[in-house]
Short mmCIF file of C-alpha atoms in Angstrom, two decimals:
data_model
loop_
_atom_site.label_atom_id
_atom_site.label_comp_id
_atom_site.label_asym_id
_atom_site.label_seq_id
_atom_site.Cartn_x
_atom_site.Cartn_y
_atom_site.Cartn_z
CA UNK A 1 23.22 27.77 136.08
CA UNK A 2 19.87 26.21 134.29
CA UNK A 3 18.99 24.11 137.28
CA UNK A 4 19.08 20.95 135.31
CA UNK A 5 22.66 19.57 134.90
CA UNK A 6 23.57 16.96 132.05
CA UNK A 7 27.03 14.96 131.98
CA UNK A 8 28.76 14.28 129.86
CA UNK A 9 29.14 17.70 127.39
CA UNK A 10 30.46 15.62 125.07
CA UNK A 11 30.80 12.07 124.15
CA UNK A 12 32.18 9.61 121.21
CA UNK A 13 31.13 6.12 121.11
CA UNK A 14 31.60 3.23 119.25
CA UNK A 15 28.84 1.56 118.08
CA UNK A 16 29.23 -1.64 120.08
CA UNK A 17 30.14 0.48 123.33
CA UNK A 18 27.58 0.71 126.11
CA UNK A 19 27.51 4.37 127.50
CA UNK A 20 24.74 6.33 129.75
CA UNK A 21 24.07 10.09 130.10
CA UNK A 22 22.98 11.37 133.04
CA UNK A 23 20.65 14.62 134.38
CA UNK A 24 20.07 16.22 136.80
CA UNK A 25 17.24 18.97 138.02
CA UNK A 26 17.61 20.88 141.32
CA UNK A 27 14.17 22.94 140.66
CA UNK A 28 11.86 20.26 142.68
CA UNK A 29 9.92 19.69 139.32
CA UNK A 30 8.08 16.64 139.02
CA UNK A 31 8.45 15.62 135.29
CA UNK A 32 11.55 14.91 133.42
CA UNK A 33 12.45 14.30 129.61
CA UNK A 34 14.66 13.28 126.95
CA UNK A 35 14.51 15.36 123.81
CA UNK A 36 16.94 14.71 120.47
CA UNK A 37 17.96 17.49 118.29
CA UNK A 38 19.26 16.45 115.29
CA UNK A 39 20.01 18.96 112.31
CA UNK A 40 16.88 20.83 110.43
CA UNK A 41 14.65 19.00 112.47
CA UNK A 42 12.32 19.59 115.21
CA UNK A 43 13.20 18.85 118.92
CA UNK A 44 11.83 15.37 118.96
CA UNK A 45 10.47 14.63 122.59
CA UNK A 46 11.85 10.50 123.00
CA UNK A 47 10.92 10.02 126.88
CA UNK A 48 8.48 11.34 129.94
CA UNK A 49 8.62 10.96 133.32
CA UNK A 50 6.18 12.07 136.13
CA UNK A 51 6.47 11.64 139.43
CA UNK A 52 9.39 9.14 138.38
CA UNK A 53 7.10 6.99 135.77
CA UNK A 54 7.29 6.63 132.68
CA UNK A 55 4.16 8.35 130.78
CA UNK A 56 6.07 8.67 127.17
CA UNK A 57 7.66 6.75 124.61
CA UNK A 58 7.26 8.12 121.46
CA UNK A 59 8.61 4.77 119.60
CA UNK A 60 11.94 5.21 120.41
CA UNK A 61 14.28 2.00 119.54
CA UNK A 62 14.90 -0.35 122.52
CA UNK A 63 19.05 0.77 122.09
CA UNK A 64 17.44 3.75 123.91
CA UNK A 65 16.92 3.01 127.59
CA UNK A 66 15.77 5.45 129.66
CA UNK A 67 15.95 5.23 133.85
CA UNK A 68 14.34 7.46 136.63
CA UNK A 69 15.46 6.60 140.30
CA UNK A 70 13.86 9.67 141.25
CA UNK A 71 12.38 12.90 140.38
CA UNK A 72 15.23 14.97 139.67
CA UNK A 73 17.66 11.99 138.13
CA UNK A 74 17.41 10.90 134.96
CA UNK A 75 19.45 8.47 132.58
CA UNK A 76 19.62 7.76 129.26
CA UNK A 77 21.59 4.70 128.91
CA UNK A 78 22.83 3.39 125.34
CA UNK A 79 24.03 0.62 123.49
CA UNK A 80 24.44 -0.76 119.81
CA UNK A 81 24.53 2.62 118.44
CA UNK A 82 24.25 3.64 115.06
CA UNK A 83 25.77 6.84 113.15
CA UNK A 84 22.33 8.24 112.63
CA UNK A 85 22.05 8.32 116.45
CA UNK A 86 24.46 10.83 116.74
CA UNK A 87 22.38 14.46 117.65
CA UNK A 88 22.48 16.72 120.79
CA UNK A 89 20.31 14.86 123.44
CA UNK A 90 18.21 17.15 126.06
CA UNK A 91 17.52 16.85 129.22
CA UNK A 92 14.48 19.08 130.45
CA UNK A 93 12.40 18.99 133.49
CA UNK A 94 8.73 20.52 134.15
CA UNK A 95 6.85 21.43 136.72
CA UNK A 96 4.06 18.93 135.11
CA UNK A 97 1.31 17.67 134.55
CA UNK A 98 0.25 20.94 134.08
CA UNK A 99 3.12 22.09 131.75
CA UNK A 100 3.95 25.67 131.63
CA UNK A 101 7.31 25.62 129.61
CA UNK A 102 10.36 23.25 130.48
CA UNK A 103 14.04 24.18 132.10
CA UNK A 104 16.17 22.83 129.65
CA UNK A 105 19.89 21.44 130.39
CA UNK A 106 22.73 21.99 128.44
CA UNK A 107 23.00 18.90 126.64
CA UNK A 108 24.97 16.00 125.66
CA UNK A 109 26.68 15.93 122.04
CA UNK A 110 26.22 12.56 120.99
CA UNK A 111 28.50 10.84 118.03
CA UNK A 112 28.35 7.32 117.26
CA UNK A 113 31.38 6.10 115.31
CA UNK B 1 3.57 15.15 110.42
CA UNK B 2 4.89 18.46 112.02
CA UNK B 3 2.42 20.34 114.25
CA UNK B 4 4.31 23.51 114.68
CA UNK B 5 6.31 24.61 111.76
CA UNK B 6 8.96 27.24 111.63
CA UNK B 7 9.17 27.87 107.86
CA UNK B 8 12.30 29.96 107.78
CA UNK B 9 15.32 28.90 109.04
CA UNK B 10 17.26 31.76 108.86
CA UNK B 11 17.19 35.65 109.32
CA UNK B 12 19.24 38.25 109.12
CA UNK B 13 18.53 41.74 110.74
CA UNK B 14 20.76 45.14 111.17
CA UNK B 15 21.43 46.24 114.57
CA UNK B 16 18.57 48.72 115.85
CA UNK B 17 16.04 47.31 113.40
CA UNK B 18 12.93 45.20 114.57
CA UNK B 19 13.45 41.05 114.22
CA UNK B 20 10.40 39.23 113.43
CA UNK B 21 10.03 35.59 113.47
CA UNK B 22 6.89 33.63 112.64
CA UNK B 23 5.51 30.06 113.47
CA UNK B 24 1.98 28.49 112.53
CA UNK B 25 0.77 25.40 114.15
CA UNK B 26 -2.01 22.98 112.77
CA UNK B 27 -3.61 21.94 115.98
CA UNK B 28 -6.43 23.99 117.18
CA UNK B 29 -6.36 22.28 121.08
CA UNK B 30 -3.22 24.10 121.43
CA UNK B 31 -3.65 26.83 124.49
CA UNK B 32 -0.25 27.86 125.18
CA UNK B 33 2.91 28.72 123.47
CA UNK B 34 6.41 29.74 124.12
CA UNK B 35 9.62 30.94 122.16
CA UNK B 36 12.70 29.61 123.40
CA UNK B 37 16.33 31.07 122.33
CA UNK B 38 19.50 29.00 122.16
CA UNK B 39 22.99 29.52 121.63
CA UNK B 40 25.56 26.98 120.42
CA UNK B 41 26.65 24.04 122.51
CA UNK B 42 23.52 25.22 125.37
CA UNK B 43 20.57 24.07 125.90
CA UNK B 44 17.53 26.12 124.84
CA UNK B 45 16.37 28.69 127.60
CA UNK B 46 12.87 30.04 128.22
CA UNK B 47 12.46 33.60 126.55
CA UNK B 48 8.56 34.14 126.18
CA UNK B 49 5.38 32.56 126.33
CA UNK B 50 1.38 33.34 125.99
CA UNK B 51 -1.65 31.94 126.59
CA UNK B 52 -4.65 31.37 124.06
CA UNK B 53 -6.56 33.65 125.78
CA UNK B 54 -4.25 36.87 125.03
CA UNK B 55 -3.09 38.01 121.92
CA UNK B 56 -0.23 39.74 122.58
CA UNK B 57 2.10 39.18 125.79
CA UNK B 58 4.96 41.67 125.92
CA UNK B 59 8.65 41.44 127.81
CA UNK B 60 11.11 44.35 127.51
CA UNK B 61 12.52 44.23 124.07
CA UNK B 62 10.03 40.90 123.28
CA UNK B 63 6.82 40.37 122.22
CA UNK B 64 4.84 37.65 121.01
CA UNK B 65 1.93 37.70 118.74
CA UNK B 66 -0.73 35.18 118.22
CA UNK B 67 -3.43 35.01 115.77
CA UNK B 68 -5.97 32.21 116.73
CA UNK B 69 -7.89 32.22 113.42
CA UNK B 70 -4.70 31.39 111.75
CA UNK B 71 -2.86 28.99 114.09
CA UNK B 72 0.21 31.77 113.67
CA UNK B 73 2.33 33.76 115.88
CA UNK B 74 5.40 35.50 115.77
CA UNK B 75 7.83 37.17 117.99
CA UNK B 76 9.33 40.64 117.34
CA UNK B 77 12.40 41.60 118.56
CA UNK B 78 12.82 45.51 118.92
CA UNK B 79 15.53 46.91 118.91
CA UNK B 80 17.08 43.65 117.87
CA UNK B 81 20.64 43.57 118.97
CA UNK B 82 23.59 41.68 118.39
CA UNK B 83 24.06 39.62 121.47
CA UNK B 84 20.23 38.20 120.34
CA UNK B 85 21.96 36.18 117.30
CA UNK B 86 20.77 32.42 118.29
CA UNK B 87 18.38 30.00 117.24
CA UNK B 88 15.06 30.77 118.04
CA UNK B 89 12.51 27.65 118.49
CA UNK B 90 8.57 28.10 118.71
CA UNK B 91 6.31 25.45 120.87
CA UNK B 92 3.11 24.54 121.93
CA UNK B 93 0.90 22.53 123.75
CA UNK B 94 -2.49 21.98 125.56
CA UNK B 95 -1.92 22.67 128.96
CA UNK B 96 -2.89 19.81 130.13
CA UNK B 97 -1.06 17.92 127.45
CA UNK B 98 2.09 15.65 128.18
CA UNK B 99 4.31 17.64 126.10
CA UNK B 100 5.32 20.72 123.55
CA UNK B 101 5.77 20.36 120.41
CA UNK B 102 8.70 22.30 118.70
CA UNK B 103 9.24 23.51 115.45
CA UNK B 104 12.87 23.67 113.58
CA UNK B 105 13.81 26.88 114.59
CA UNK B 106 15.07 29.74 113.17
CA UNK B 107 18.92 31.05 113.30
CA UNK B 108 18.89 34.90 113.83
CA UNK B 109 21.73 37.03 113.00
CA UNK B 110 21.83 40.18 114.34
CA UNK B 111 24.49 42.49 112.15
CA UNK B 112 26.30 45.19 113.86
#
């Protein structure tokens, strides 16, 4: 168990459906993000939250919407997909600001169809 | 534009022998860097990490490398074995920064 639990594993979407992905930390960190991995690229960091506000948005397309009730929940909620979007999405929390390395969940596989 | 880069993106190593894997970054504010491993369909998991201040931080079979002067470090693997075949990802960051930077990972395979 990583301590930071994403849902769902897997998911297929349309690209008019509306879907969200959810995580979850249990470590008491402070800061939370969403990182994409899409193939032969680098992690690409999309989203930060400390202290449940949002500090990060590395131009990320409004069909992206992230949402932090509190510290250890985190959502990524999507709509109007397109096929491009379709990568392994990351969940990760920190201990931050002061960032010594982040917990990393599983992940969601993402395709848009 | 990339600020950690991972410049081979595969390896392949014989059981017993010594993995190495390399990553230079560009940005000379970075302070601290880490190596994460990941296997298919999990999320990366913390495997080593050093500060700017050291040059060489060893774990067990791990150790990590880092040459200021030439924004490059590398982690060797000795004796590599097979259950270490995964992707390997290098990243770094200013302490005090809002975030690491990753490069595109390696894939080791580790051949029995």
């Amino acid at each position: 168990e990583t301590g930071v639990t994403q849902t769902p594993r897997h998911l297929v979407m349309g690209m008019t459906n509306k879907k969200s992905l959810k995580c979850e930390q249990h470590l008491g960190h402070n800061a939370m993000y969403w990182y994409k991995q899409s193939a032969k690229k680098p992690l690409e960091l999309m989203f930060v939250y400390n202290f449940k506000e949002q500090t990060e948005n590395n131009s990320v397309p409004s069909r992206f919407s992230p949402e932090c009730p509190n510290s250890s929940h985190l959502f990524l909620h999507l709509h109007t997909l397109q096929p491009e979007d379709s990568a392994l999405y990351l969940c990760a929390s920190g201990p931050g600001p002061a960032n010594y390395g982040y917990t990393f969940g599983s992940g969601t596989r993402l395709t848009v169809v | 534009d990339q600020q950690v880069k991972q410049n081979s993106p595969s390896l392949s190593v014989q059981e017993g022998r010594i993995s190495i894997l390399n990553c230079d970054y560009t940005n000379s504010m970075f302070d601290y860097f880490l190596w994460y491993k990941k296997y298919p369909a999990e999320g990366p998991t913390f495997l080593i990490s050093i500060s700017s201040i050291k040059d060489k931080n060893e774990d067990g079979r791990f150790t990590v490398f880092l040459n200021k002067s030439a924004k490059h470090l590398s982690l060797h693997i000795v004796p590599s074995q097979p259950g270490d075949s995964a992707v390997y990802f290098c990243a770094a960051n200013r302490v005090t920064g809002n975030q690491f930077y990753f490069g595109t990972g390696t894939s080791l395979t580790v051949i029995p």
